[in-house]
Short mmCIF file of C-alpha atoms in Angstrom, two decimals:
data_model
loop_
_atom_site.label_atom_id
_atom_site.label_comp_id
_atom_site.label_asym_id
_atom_site.label_seq_id
_atom_site.Cartn_x
_atom_site.Cartn_y
_atom_site.Cartn_z
CA UNK A 1 -5.88 2.65 -85.45
CA UNK A 2 -6.28 3.24 -89.20
CA UNK A 3 -9.44 1.84 -90.73
CA UNK A 4 -9.05 -1.63 -92.17
CA UNK A 5 -5.92 -2.61 -90.25
CA UNK A 6 -6.54 -6.04 -88.74
CA UNK A 7 -4.75 -6.68 -85.46
CA UNK A 8 -4.42 -10.45 -85.81
CA UNK A 9 -3.34 -11.23 -89.38
CA UNK A 10 0.03 -9.58 -89.41
CA UNK A 11 -0.91 -11.09 -92.27
CA UNK A 12 16.58 -20.27 -81.07
CA UNK A 13 18.20 -23.41 -81.52
CA UNK A 14 16.70 -26.72 -80.42
CA UNK A 15 18.98 -29.71 -80.08
CA UNK A 16 16.61 -32.68 -80.26
CA UNK A 17 18.16 -35.94 -79.26
CA UNK A 18 17.22 -39.11 -77.46
CA UNK A 19 16.92 -38.47 -73.76
CA UNK A 20 16.89 -34.69 -74.03
CA UNK A 21 14.50 -33.27 -71.45
CA UNK A 22 12.31 -30.26 -71.93
CA UNK A 23 14.04 -28.58 -69.01
CA UNK A 24 17.19 -28.42 -71.13
CA UNK A 25 15.38 -26.69 -73.97
CA UNK A 26 14.12 -23.56 -72.24
CA UNK A 27 14.18 -21.85 -68.88
CA UNK A 28 10.63 -22.85 -68.02
CA UNK A 29 9.08 -25.25 -65.57
CA UNK A 30 7.34 -28.45 -66.55
CA UNK A 31 4.60 -30.68 -65.31
CA UNK A 32 1.87 -32.74 -66.84
CA UNK A 33 -0.97 -31.62 -64.62
CA UNK A 34 -0.80 -27.84 -64.88
CA UNK A 35 0.98 -24.89 -66.35
CA UNK A 36 4.51 -24.31 -65.04
CA UNK A 37 4.68 -22.39 -61.81
CA UNK A 38 7.35 -20.06 -60.54
CA UNK A 39 8.15 -16.41 -60.00
CA UNK A 40 6.18 -14.13 -62.31
CA UNK A 41 7.10 -10.57 -63.21
CA UNK A 42 3.72 -9.04 -62.45
CA UNK A 43 0.34 -10.38 -61.34
CA UNK A 44 -1.00 -13.77 -62.43
CA UNK A 45 -2.81 -13.64 -65.75
CA UNK A 46 -6.58 -13.86 -65.81
CA UNK A 47 -7.71 -17.48 -66.34
CA UNK A 48 -9.50 -18.22 -69.60
CA UNK A 49 -11.08 -21.67 -69.13
CA UNK A 50 -11.60 -23.55 -72.40
CA UNK A 51 -14.76 -25.64 -72.31
CA UNK A 52 -14.65 -28.96 -74.16
CA UNK A 53 -18.16 -30.45 -73.87
CA UNK A 54 -18.95 -34.11 -74.38
CA UNK A 55 -19.94 -34.85 -77.96
CA UNK A 56 -18.09 -31.85 -79.42
CA UNK A 57 -14.81 -32.52 -81.20
CA UNK A 58 -12.02 -30.40 -79.72
CA UNK A 59 -8.38 -30.05 -80.76
CA UNK A 60 -5.40 -30.52 -78.44
CA UNK A 61 -1.62 -30.21 -78.48
CA UNK A 62 0.42 -32.59 -76.32
CA UNK A 63 4.12 -32.20 -75.56
CA UNK A 64 6.27 -35.08 -74.41
CA UNK A 65 8.54 -34.56 -71.44
CA UNK A 66 11.48 -36.12 -73.26
CA UNK A 67 11.89 -35.79 -77.01
CA UNK A 68 12.45 -39.36 -78.12
CA UNK A 69 10.43 -42.03 -80.01
CA UNK A 70 9.59 -44.04 -76.92
CA UNK A 71 8.02 -41.10 -75.09
CA UNK A 72 6.10 -40.12 -78.23
CA UNK A 73 4.64 -43.64 -78.52
CA UNK A 74 3.63 -43.62 -74.85
CA UNK A 75 1.71 -40.38 -75.27
CA UNK A 76 0.10 -41.59 -78.51
CA UNK A 77 -1.15 -44.69 -76.68
CA UNK A 78 -2.48 -42.51 -73.88
CA UNK A 79 -4.41 -40.40 -76.42
CA UNK A 80 -6.13 -43.48 -77.83
CA UNK A 81 -6.82 -44.94 -74.38
CA UNK A 82 -8.48 -41.64 -73.40
CA UNK A 83 -10.89 -41.99 -76.35
CA UNK A 84 -9.02 -39.54 -78.52
CA UNK A 85 -7.42 -39.88 -81.94
CA UNK A 86 -3.93 -38.94 -83.06
CA UNK A 87 -4.25 -36.48 -85.94
CA UNK A 88 -0.57 -35.74 -86.46
CA UNK A 89 2.68 -36.55 -84.68
CA UNK A 90 5.86 -34.49 -84.94
CA UNK A 91 8.42 -36.85 -83.35
CA UNK A 92 11.27 -34.42 -84.08
CA UNK A 93 9.94 -32.12 -81.37
CA UNK A 94 7.82 -34.45 -79.24
CA UNK A 95 4.51 -32.81 -80.22
CA UNK A 96 1.23 -34.58 -80.96
CA UNK A 97 -2.00 -33.13 -82.35
CA UNK A 98 -5.08 -34.95 -81.08
CA UNK A 99 -8.87 -34.72 -81.33
CA UNK A 100 -11.41 -35.91 -78.80
CA UNK A 101 -15.11 -35.53 -78.13
CA UNK A 102 -14.73 -36.34 -74.42
CA UNK A 103 -15.07 -33.53 -71.89
CA UNK A 104 -12.47 -35.04 -69.56
CA UNK A 105 -9.89 -35.84 -72.24
CA UNK A 106 -7.16 -33.64 -70.73
CA UNK A 107 -7.48 -35.19 -67.28
CA UNK A 108 -7.65 -38.72 -68.68
CA UNK A 109 -4.63 -38.36 -70.94
CA UNK A 110 -2.57 -36.85 -68.11
CA UNK A 111 -3.35 -39.81 -65.90
CA UNK A 112 -2.68 -42.37 -68.64
CA UNK A 113 0.52 -40.81 -70.02
CA UNK A 114 2.08 -40.21 -66.60
CA UNK A 115 5.62 -38.87 -66.63
CA UNK A 116 5.86 -39.14 -70.43
CA UNK A 117 3.64 -36.07 -70.81
CA UNK A 118 5.00 -32.59 -70.20
CA UNK A 119 1.83 -30.63 -71.04
CA UNK A 120 -1.51 -30.84 -72.81
CA UNK A 121 -3.85 -28.05 -73.83
CA UNK A 122 -6.89 -27.34 -75.93
CA UNK A 123 -6.00 -25.12 -78.88
CA UNK A 124 -9.37 -23.48 -79.57
CA UNK A 125 -12.35 -22.22 -77.63
CA UNK A 126 -14.68 -23.59 -80.32
CA UNK A 127 -15.07 -27.00 -81.95
CA UNK A 128 -12.94 -28.16 -84.87
CA UNK A 129 -14.63 -26.42 -87.80
CA UNK A 130 -12.75 -28.35 -90.48
CA UNK A 131 -13.41 -31.69 -88.82
CA UNK A 132 -11.00 -34.58 -88.33
CA UNK A 133 -8.98 -35.17 -91.52
CA UNK A 134 -9.81 -37.97 -93.92
CA UNK A 135 -7.66 -41.01 -93.19
CA UNK A 136 -7.70 -40.50 -89.42
CA UNK A 137 -10.00 -43.19 -87.97
CA UNK A 138 -12.36 -41.45 -85.58
CA UNK A 139 -15.60 -42.76 -84.08
CA UNK A 140 -17.34 -39.49 -84.96
CA UNK A 141 -16.19 -39.71 -88.60
CA UNK A 142 -14.23 -37.15 -90.63
CA UNK A 143 -15.79 -33.72 -90.39
CA UNK A 144 -18.92 -34.95 -88.56
CA UNK A 145 -20.63 -33.20 -85.71
CA UNK A 146 -19.09 -29.82 -86.37
CA UNK A 147 -20.70 -26.40 -86.44
CA UNK A 148 -21.00 -24.57 -89.73
CA UNK A 149 -18.14 -22.47 -91.01
CA UNK A 150 -17.93 -18.80 -90.16
CA UNK A 151 -19.11 -16.29 -92.72
CA UNK A 152 -16.10 -14.14 -91.93
CA UNK A 153 -14.09 -14.82 -95.04
CA UNK A 154 -11.32 -12.27 -95.18
CA UNK A 155 -9.51 -10.78 -92.20
CA UNK A 156 -6.44 -9.29 -93.82
CA UNK A 157 -5.45 -5.63 -93.61
CA UNK A 158 -6.52 -3.73 -96.73
CA UNK A 159 -6.41 0.04 -96.84
CA UNK A 160 -7.35 0.67 -100.53
CA UNK A 161 -7.09 -1.42 -102.08
CA UNK A 162 23.48 -14.55 -106.18
CA UNK A 163 23.51 -14.34 -109.82
CA UNK A 164 25.94 -12.45 -112.06
CA UNK A 165 25.68 -8.68 -111.73
CA UNK A 166 23.30 -7.37 -114.39
CA UNK A 167 21.94 -3.99 -115.38
CA UNK A 168 18.56 -3.45 -113.71
CA UNK A 169 15.58 -2.75 -115.95
CA UNK A 170 12.70 -1.30 -113.93
CA UNK A 171 9.33 -3.03 -114.02
CA UNK A 172 6.42 -0.76 -114.99
CA UNK A 173 5.21 0.08 -111.46
CA UNK A 174 8.57 -0.06 -109.72
CA UNK A 175 8.64 3.75 -109.51
CA UNK A 176 5.67 3.54 -107.12
CA UNK A 177 7.58 1.30 -104.70
CA UNK A 178 8.87 3.89 -102.27
CA UNK A 179 9.30 1.09 -99.78
CA UNK A 180 12.12 -0.52 -101.77
CA UNK A 181 14.00 2.77 -101.85
CA UNK A 182 13.56 3.24 -98.10
CA UNK A 183 15.39 -0.02 -97.38
CA UNK A 184 17.85 0.40 -100.30
CA UNK A 185 16.58 -2.70 -102.09
CA UNK A 186 16.80 -0.84 -105.40
CA UNK A 187 20.54 -0.36 -104.78
CA UNK A 188 20.96 -3.96 -103.64
CA UNK A 189 19.46 -5.11 -106.95
CA UNK A 190 22.43 -3.56 -108.76
CA UNK A 191 24.43 -6.33 -107.05
CA UNK A 192 21.95 -9.21 -106.97
CA UNK A 193 18.25 -9.98 -107.25
CA UNK A 194 18.83 -13.05 -105.10
CA UNK A 195 19.51 -16.69 -105.88
CA UNK A 196 16.94 -19.20 -107.10
CA UNK A 197 18.58 -21.67 -104.70
CA UNK A 198 17.12 -19.70 -101.78
CA UNK A 199 13.57 -20.58 -100.71
CA UNK A 200 11.34 -18.40 -98.55
CA UNK A 201 8.43 -20.12 -96.85
CA UNK A 202 5.43 -17.80 -96.85
CA UNK A 203 3.40 -18.97 -93.83
CA UNK A 204 0.13 -17.29 -94.69
CA UNK A 205 -3.18 -17.68 -96.54
CA UNK A 206 -1.74 -19.09 -99.78
CA UNK A 207 -0.15 -17.58 -102.91
CA UNK A 208 -2.01 -16.93 -106.15
CA UNK A 209 -0.61 -19.71 -108.38
CA UNK A 210 -1.11 -17.94 -111.71
CA UNK A 211 -0.33 -14.32 -110.92
CA UNK A 212 2.07 -13.19 -113.69
CA UNK A 213 4.39 -11.55 -111.16
CA UNK A 214 4.54 -14.62 -108.88
CA UNK A 215 3.99 -17.87 -110.79
CA UNK A 216 7.60 -18.30 -111.98
CA UNK A 217 8.94 -17.86 -108.46
CA UNK A 218 6.65 -20.30 -106.63
CA UNK A 219 8.26 -23.50 -105.37
CA UNK A 220 5.29 -25.76 -106.01
CA UNK A 221 7.00 -28.96 -104.84
CA UNK A 222 7.56 -27.59 -101.33
CA UNK A 223 4.19 -25.87 -100.94
CA UNK A 224 1.65 -27.32 -98.50
CA UNK A 225 -1.64 -26.71 -96.72
CA UNK A 226 -1.39 -26.94 -92.91
CA UNK A 227 -5.00 -25.96 -92.14
CA UNK A 228 -6.44 -29.48 -92.28
CA UNK A 229 -6.36 -29.75 -88.48
CA UNK A 230 -2.58 -29.25 -88.51
CA UNK A 231 -1.92 -32.28 -90.72
CA UNK A 232 0.07 -31.57 -93.94
CA UNK A 233 -2.14 -31.59 -97.02
CA UNK A 234 0.05 -32.01 -100.10
CA UNK A 235 -2.76 -32.01 -102.64
CA UNK A 236 -2.10 -30.09 -105.84
CA UNK A 237 -4.28 -27.13 -104.93
CA UNK A 238 -4.37 -27.26 -101.12
CA UNK A 239 -1.93 -24.37 -100.79
CA UNK A 240 -3.92 -22.06 -103.07
CA UNK A 241 -5.60 -19.00 -101.54
CA UNK A 242 -9.33 -19.42 -100.98
CA UNK A 243 -10.86 -16.58 -98.98
CA UNK A 244 -7.93 -14.17 -98.54
CA UNK A 245 -5.27 -12.51 -100.70
CA UNK A 246 -3.15 -11.60 -97.66
CA UNK A 247 -0.50 -14.21 -98.50
CA UNK A 248 -0.43 -13.15 -102.15
CA UNK A 249 0.27 -9.55 -101.15
CA UNK A 250 3.00 -10.67 -98.73
CA UNK A 251 4.57 -12.88 -101.41
CA UNK A 252 4.74 -10.01 -103.89
CA UNK A 253 6.71 -7.90 -101.45
CA UNK A 254 9.16 -10.73 -100.85
CA UNK A 255 9.71 -12.03 -104.35
CA UNK A 256 7.63 -10.60 -107.20
CA UNK A 257 9.65 -11.40 -110.32
CA UNK A 258 11.65 -8.97 -112.43
CA UNK A 259 9.85 -9.70 -115.67
CA UNK A 260 8.66 -6.44 -117.18
CA UNK A 261 5.29 -6.80 -115.46
CA UNK A 262 3.91 -4.86 -112.51
CA UNK A 263 6.29 -4.62 -109.56
CA UNK A 264 9.43 -6.27 -108.23
CA UNK A 265 9.94 -7.82 -104.82
CA UNK A 266 12.73 -7.18 -102.37
CA UNK A 267 14.34 -10.44 -103.58
CA UNK A 268 12.92 -11.00 -107.10
CA UNK A 269 15.34 -13.82 -107.91
CA UNK A 270 14.51 -16.18 -105.04
CA UNK A 271 11.84 -18.87 -104.80
CA UNK A 272 8.84 -18.90 -102.48
CA UNK A 273 6.91 -21.85 -101.06
CA UNK A 274 3.27 -21.36 -100.11
CA UNK A 275 2.84 -22.78 -96.59
CA UNK A 276 -0.84 -22.21 -95.91
CA UNK A 277 -1.53 -21.71 -92.21
CA UNK A 278 -4.60 -19.45 -92.41
CA UNK A 279 -7.97 -21.20 -92.47
CA UNK A 280 -10.89 -20.14 -94.63
CA UNK A 281 -12.30 -18.44 -91.54
CA UNK A 282 -9.08 -16.43 -91.08
CA UNK A 283 -7.66 -18.29 -88.09
CA UNK A 284 -4.09 -19.46 -87.49
CA UNK A 285 -4.41 -22.05 -84.73
CA UNK A 286 -1.31 -23.35 -82.91
CA UNK A 287 -1.38 -26.73 -84.68
CA UNK A 288 -1.34 -24.96 -88.05
CA UNK A 289 1.73 -22.93 -87.08
CA UNK A 290 3.53 -26.02 -85.71
CA UNK A 291 2.93 -27.77 -89.03
CA UNK A 292 4.23 -24.75 -90.97
CA UNK A 293 7.46 -24.35 -89.04
CA UNK A 294 8.31 -28.06 -89.01
CA UNK A 295 7.49 -28.32 -92.72
CA UNK A 296 9.88 -25.44 -93.45
CA UNK A 297 12.66 -27.21 -91.58
CA UNK A 298 11.95 -30.57 -93.16
CA UNK A 299 12.00 -29.12 -96.67
CA UNK A 300 15.19 -27.12 -96.39
CA UNK A 301 13.73 -23.63 -96.58
CA UNK A 302 16.06 -20.77 -95.80
CA UNK A 303 13.68 -18.09 -94.52
CA UNK A 304 10.09 -17.92 -93.32
CA UNK A 305 7.80 -14.93 -93.15
CA UNK A 306 5.12 -14.85 -90.46
CA UNK A 307 2.64 -12.00 -90.84
CA UNK A 308 0.18 -13.14 -88.18
CA UNK A 309 -0.22 -14.03 -84.55
CA UNK A 310 -1.35 -17.45 -83.41
CA UNK A 311 -5.05 -17.64 -82.53
CA UNK A 312 -7.08 -17.57 -80.41
CA UNK A 313 -4.92 -15.54 -78.00
CA UNK A 314 -3.03 -12.37 -78.78
CA UNK A 315 -0.78 -13.29 -75.85
CA UNK A 316 -0.11 -16.85 -74.64
CA UNK A 317 0.44 -16.91 -70.87
CA UNK A 318 2.67 -19.51 -69.28
CA UNK A 319 0.64 -19.59 -66.04
CA UNK A 320 -2.42 -20.94 -67.94
CA UNK A 321 -2.25 -24.66 -68.77
CA UNK A 322 -3.93 -24.62 -72.19
CA UNK A 323 -2.04 -21.55 -73.37
CA UNK A 324 1.26 -22.87 -72.05
CA UNK A 325 0.95 -26.17 -73.92
CA UNK A 326 0.16 -24.44 -77.21
CA UNK A 327 2.99 -21.94 -76.78
CA UNK A 328 5.45 -24.71 -75.94
CA UNK A 329 4.52 -26.68 -79.05
CA UNK A 330 5.00 -23.65 -81.32
CA UNK A 331 8.24 -22.76 -79.54
CA UNK A 332 9.61 -26.25 -80.15
CA UNK A 333 8.66 -26.06 -83.84
CA UNK A 334 10.35 -22.68 -84.30
CA UNK A 335 13.47 -23.81 -82.47
CA UNK A 336 13.73 -27.09 -84.39
CA UNK A 337 13.37 -25.40 -87.77
CA UNK A 338 15.95 -22.80 -86.76
CA UNK A 339 18.31 -25.64 -85.90
CA UNK A 340 17.72 -26.94 -89.44
CA UNK A 341 18.92 -23.63 -90.88
CA UNK A 342 15.71 -21.62 -91.23
CA UNK A 343 15.66 -17.97 -90.14
CA UNK A 344 12.32 -16.39 -89.28
CA UNK A 345 10.86 -12.89 -89.65
CA UNK A 346 7.57 -11.98 -87.98
CA UNK A 347 5.20 -9.04 -87.71
CA UNK A 348 5.16 -7.19 -84.40
CA UNK A 349 1.39 -6.65 -84.52
CA UNK A 350 -1.11 -3.88 -85.22
CA UNK A 351 -2.45 -2.84 -81.81
CA UNK A 352 -0.23 0.18 -81.03
CA UNK A 353 0.78 -1.99 -78.04
CA UNK A 354 3.96 -1.65 -76.01
CA UNK A 355 5.20 -5.24 -75.94
CA UNK A 356 7.78 -4.37 -73.28
CA UNK A 357 5.08 -3.28 -70.81
CA UNK A 358 2.14 -5.68 -70.89
CA UNK A 359 -0.85 -5.07 -68.67
CA UNK A 360 -4.17 -6.10 -70.23
CA UNK A 361 -5.62 -7.72 -73.36
CA UNK A 362 -9.23 -7.25 -74.44
CA UNK A 363 -9.11 -9.13 -77.75
CA UNK A 364 -8.79 -12.76 -76.66
CA UNK A 365 -10.01 -15.38 -77.24
CA UNK A 366 -10.79 -14.15 -80.74
CA UNK A 367 -12.58 -17.28 -81.96
CA UNK A 368 -15.44 -16.90 -79.47
CA UNK A 369 -16.14 -14.14 -76.92
CA UNK A 370 -13.16 -11.98 -75.93
CA UNK A 371 -12.74 -10.92 -72.32
CA UNK A 372 -10.73 -8.21 -70.62
CA UNK A 373 -7.86 -10.06 -68.99
CA UNK A 374 -4.78 -9.18 -66.99
CA UNK A 375 -1.53 -10.32 -68.58
CA UNK A 376 2.08 -10.31 -67.41
CA UNK A 377 5.62 -10.52 -68.78
CA UNK A 378 5.31 -14.29 -69.27
CA UNK A 379 2.47 -13.73 -71.73
CA UNK A 380 3.95 -13.68 -75.25
CA UNK A 381 2.73 -12.74 -78.68
CA UNK A 382 3.71 -15.78 -80.75
CA UNK A 383 5.56 -16.41 -82.95
CA UNK A 384 7.04 -12.90 -82.98
CA UNK A 385 8.25 -12.93 -79.35
CA UNK A 386 9.79 -16.39 -79.47
CA UNK A 387 13.57 -16.71 -79.27
CA UNK A 388 15.37 -16.45 -82.58
CA UNK A 389 12.50 -14.75 -84.44
CA UNK A 390 13.14 -11.30 -85.94
CA UNK A 391 10.40 -8.95 -84.67
CA UNK A 392 9.50 -6.23 -87.18
CA UNK A 393 7.71 -2.93 -86.58
CA UNK A 394 6.04 -0.90 -89.33
CA UNK A 395 7.04 2.46 -90.82
CA UNK A 396 5.19 5.04 -92.85
CA UNK A 397 6.34 8.02 -94.90
CA UNK A 398 5.95 11.60 -93.79
CA UNK A 399 3.60 12.94 -96.45
CA UNK A 400 5.65 16.10 -96.96
CA UNK A 401 9.22 14.83 -96.75
CA UNK A 402 9.46 11.83 -99.05
CA UNK A 403 11.57 8.98 -97.75
CA UNK A 404 11.84 10.10 -94.15
CA UNK A 405 9.96 7.67 -91.98
CA UNK A 406 8.19 7.27 -88.68
CA UNK A 407 6.45 4.47 -86.86
CA UNK A 408 3.04 3.61 -88.27
CA UNK A 409 0.41 4.58 -85.72
CA UNK A 410 -0.99 1.04 -85.62
CA UNK A 411 2.38 -0.68 -85.10
CA UNK A 412 3.26 -2.46 -81.89
CA UNK A 413 6.49 -1.36 -80.31
CA UNK A 414 8.70 -2.24 -77.33
CA UNK A 415 12.21 -1.58 -76.09
CA UNK A 416 14.20 -4.80 -76.25
CA UNK A 417 11.41 -6.50 -78.25
CA UNK A 418 11.54 -4.84 -81.68
CA UNK A 419 14.57 -5.99 -83.67
CA UNK A 420 14.28 -3.87 -86.82
CA UNK A 421 11.77 -1.68 -88.63
CA UNK A 422 10.56 -1.75 -92.25
CA UNK A 423 7.91 -0.07 -94.42
CA UNK A 424 4.36 -1.23 -93.72
CA UNK A 425 1.89 1.52 -94.57
CA UNK A 426 0.17 1.65 -97.98
CA UNK A 427 2.44 -0.94 -99.58
CA UNK A 428 1.84 -1.75 -103.25
CA UNK A 429 1.94 -5.46 -104.00
CA UNK A 430 0.20 -8.35 -105.74
CA UNK A 431 -3.42 -9.36 -105.07
CA UNK A 432 -5.65 -12.18 -106.29
CA UNK A 433 -8.45 -10.17 -107.90
CA UNK A 434 -7.80 -9.95 -111.64
CA UNK A 435 -4.19 -10.95 -110.94
CA UNK A 436 -3.77 -7.34 -109.97
CA UNK A 437 -2.07 -5.00 -107.53
CA UNK A 438 -3.26 -3.21 -104.42
CA UNK A 439 -2.26 -1.28 -101.33
CA UNK A 440 -2.33 -2.80 -97.86
CA UNK A 441 -1.13 -1.60 -94.48
CA UNK A 442 0.03 -3.46 -91.39
CA UNK A 443 3.07 -4.96 -89.78
CA UNK A 444 2.03 -7.84 -92.07
CA UNK A 445 3.43 -5.71 -94.87
CA UNK A 446 6.60 -4.73 -92.95
CA UNK A 447 7.73 -8.26 -92.08
CA UNK A 448 8.03 -9.50 -95.71
CA UNK A 449 10.46 -6.67 -96.44
CA UNK A 450 12.73 -8.15 -93.78
CA UNK A 451 12.16 -11.69 -95.05
CA UNK A 452 13.21 -10.45 -98.50
CA UNK A 453 16.36 -8.86 -97.11
CA UNK A 454 17.21 -12.08 -95.29
CA UNK A 455 16.74 -13.95 -98.59
CA UNK A 456 19.15 -11.56 -100.35
CA UNK A 457 21.62 -12.01 -97.50
CA UNK A 458 21.38 -15.81 -97.73
CA UNK A 459 21.92 -15.59 -101.51
CA UNK A 460 25.24 -13.82 -101.03
CA UNK A 461 26.24 -15.65 -97.84
CA UNK A 462 24.87 -19.19 -98.24
CA UNK A 463 26.95 -20.60 -95.39
CA UNK A 464 25.69 -18.21 -92.74
CA UNK A 465 23.60 -19.70 -89.93
CA UNK A 466 20.30 -18.18 -88.76
CA UNK A 467 22.05 -16.73 -85.72
CA UNK A 468 24.72 -15.10 -87.90
CA UNK A 469 22.06 -13.69 -90.21
CA UNK A 470 20.04 -12.18 -87.37
CA UNK A 471 23.19 -10.68 -85.85
CA UNK A 472 24.19 -9.11 -89.19
CA UNK A 473 20.66 -7.90 -89.93
CA UNK A 474 20.52 -6.05 -86.63
CA UNK A 475 24.07 -4.68 -86.92
CA UNK A 476 23.53 -3.46 -90.49
CA UNK A 477 20.19 -1.75 -89.81
CA UNK A 478 20.34 2.04 -90.12
CA UNK A 479 20.06 3.71 -86.72
CA UNK A 480 17.06 5.96 -86.31
CA UNK A 481 16.34 8.44 -83.55
CA UNK A 482 13.04 8.39 -81.71
CA UNK A 483 10.26 10.43 -83.31
CA UNK A 484 6.77 11.40 -82.26
CA UNK A 485 4.20 8.71 -83.04
CA UNK A 486 0.60 9.19 -84.10
CA UNK A 487 -0.72 6.71 -81.50
CA UNK A 488 0.35 4.57 -78.58
CA UNK A 489 3.24 4.71 -76.12
CA UNK A 490 6.02 7.23 -76.83
CA UNK A 491 9.42 6.14 -78.06
CA UNK A 492 12.09 5.30 -75.48
CA UNK A 493 15.72 4.29 -75.88
CA UNK A 494 18.73 5.51 -77.81
CA UNK A 495 19.34 6.25 -81.47
CA UNK A 496 21.08 2.87 -81.66
CA UNK A 497 18.29 0.82 -80.07
CA UNK A 498 14.83 2.08 -79.22
CA UNK A 499 11.27 0.92 -78.80
CA UNK A 500 10.09 2.06 -82.24
CA UNK A 501 12.90 1.09 -84.59
CA UNK A 502 14.80 -1.50 -82.59
CA UNK A 503 18.29 -1.60 -84.03
CA UNK A 504 17.13 0.53 -86.96
CA UNK A 505 15.65 0.46 -90.45
CA UNK A 506 16.54 -2.75 -92.27
CA UNK A 507 19.25 -2.24 -94.96
CA UNK A 508 19.15 -4.45 -98.06
CA UNK A 509 22.28 -2.95 -99.59
CA UNK A 510 24.46 -3.82 -96.61
CA UNK A 511 22.96 -7.32 -96.59
CA UNK A 512 24.45 -8.14 -100.01
CA UNK A 513 27.95 -6.81 -99.31
#
């Protein structure tokens, strides 16, 4: 793996209606007392017990068995009766975020909620660092009794740092953006830079609010901070970056403005909302991601970019109760926002891992002490492996042959898992320091290219649904034959669909036709 590439920051339709049961939403089992059981493809995953000691505030996600207001109220009452507090409720998807300092909270809430509860799980293997939000009455008080914040401030990958057709004037550093040429974005810009009516939600660490290449394209009104225990913080500066410029770099690739300054993004005419889901310590917990996806759907966003995986597990296994509950909550949020018209792009990950052949994971849980664990086909990297999410692998240039491309050595891969490929090695984009520009590598950098292409597509085809957009994106991608990789499992499949490139290299020019 190249130095500096971080493996964690990579930085389906849900019909919700009264009386709709969880069994109708996905082909998974249900049950309030344990993870779903059933036939597994492979051995059971290694248990990872999450300790929740008395006197330590822990965070939980609870999923109702039926998505309706009555069931939500029953589970909320059970939370309070079990000496917990309701931090945030998402009634649209039957998901509740709760805190408790009681060791037996999970058992108590299962007993009290009865058949109203589908699943409950702790979301972290450590206490709630940010504390319980202000305004949530808790016997321990907001923020009290928590351990100090981690000194690990920045976990992003850093290697070195439809409008009328108009003539394109290059920005000063546009000639350095080989990545735009690889995906034909420069040619697409001869047709459109994208519409300001299209909004891309950047679920990440925040966007630099005064960067000259970004400020004009930030949708301030729809920006939010989701890292206050998974409760939306709409304060004026909550969505700003604090300890990481990962989101700022991602945003530049998506939508840096055409303004005679610096670079241009794949879709320089669209708007971007900063949806902050990365904490100051660099974690993206499940409740943060749930908040981000639901917020995107509530606020009419068209596209989201997700350059991360949800902590603390690289893979969430359905035969483990805590992991199942967290995965189910995120899955519901993704599906609901998709049903609201949002299409999602996500990074495949930076572990050189074959996502089609899972065996072990030695990186989880990443917020405490990782263990070596057995995993199986029901263990998913979320959100990238959830239904309806476009999974993006990373490409690099051959040093001697210009725009030819091959899989980045760090990129995850997988036949039937990767949808499309895009540039992700040594990508020039915006950074916070001195409102400047820098190079970063990772599938975090590949995914925003696809988000930008989806934004261009939506600009030209505003009536297309997420499903139509994903279908077209895959069909329009340029086929690429297997090549030799620098690390990891070899490429398998056909020129039309293989484990490295999926359906091919994303094509911005075809997207705007």
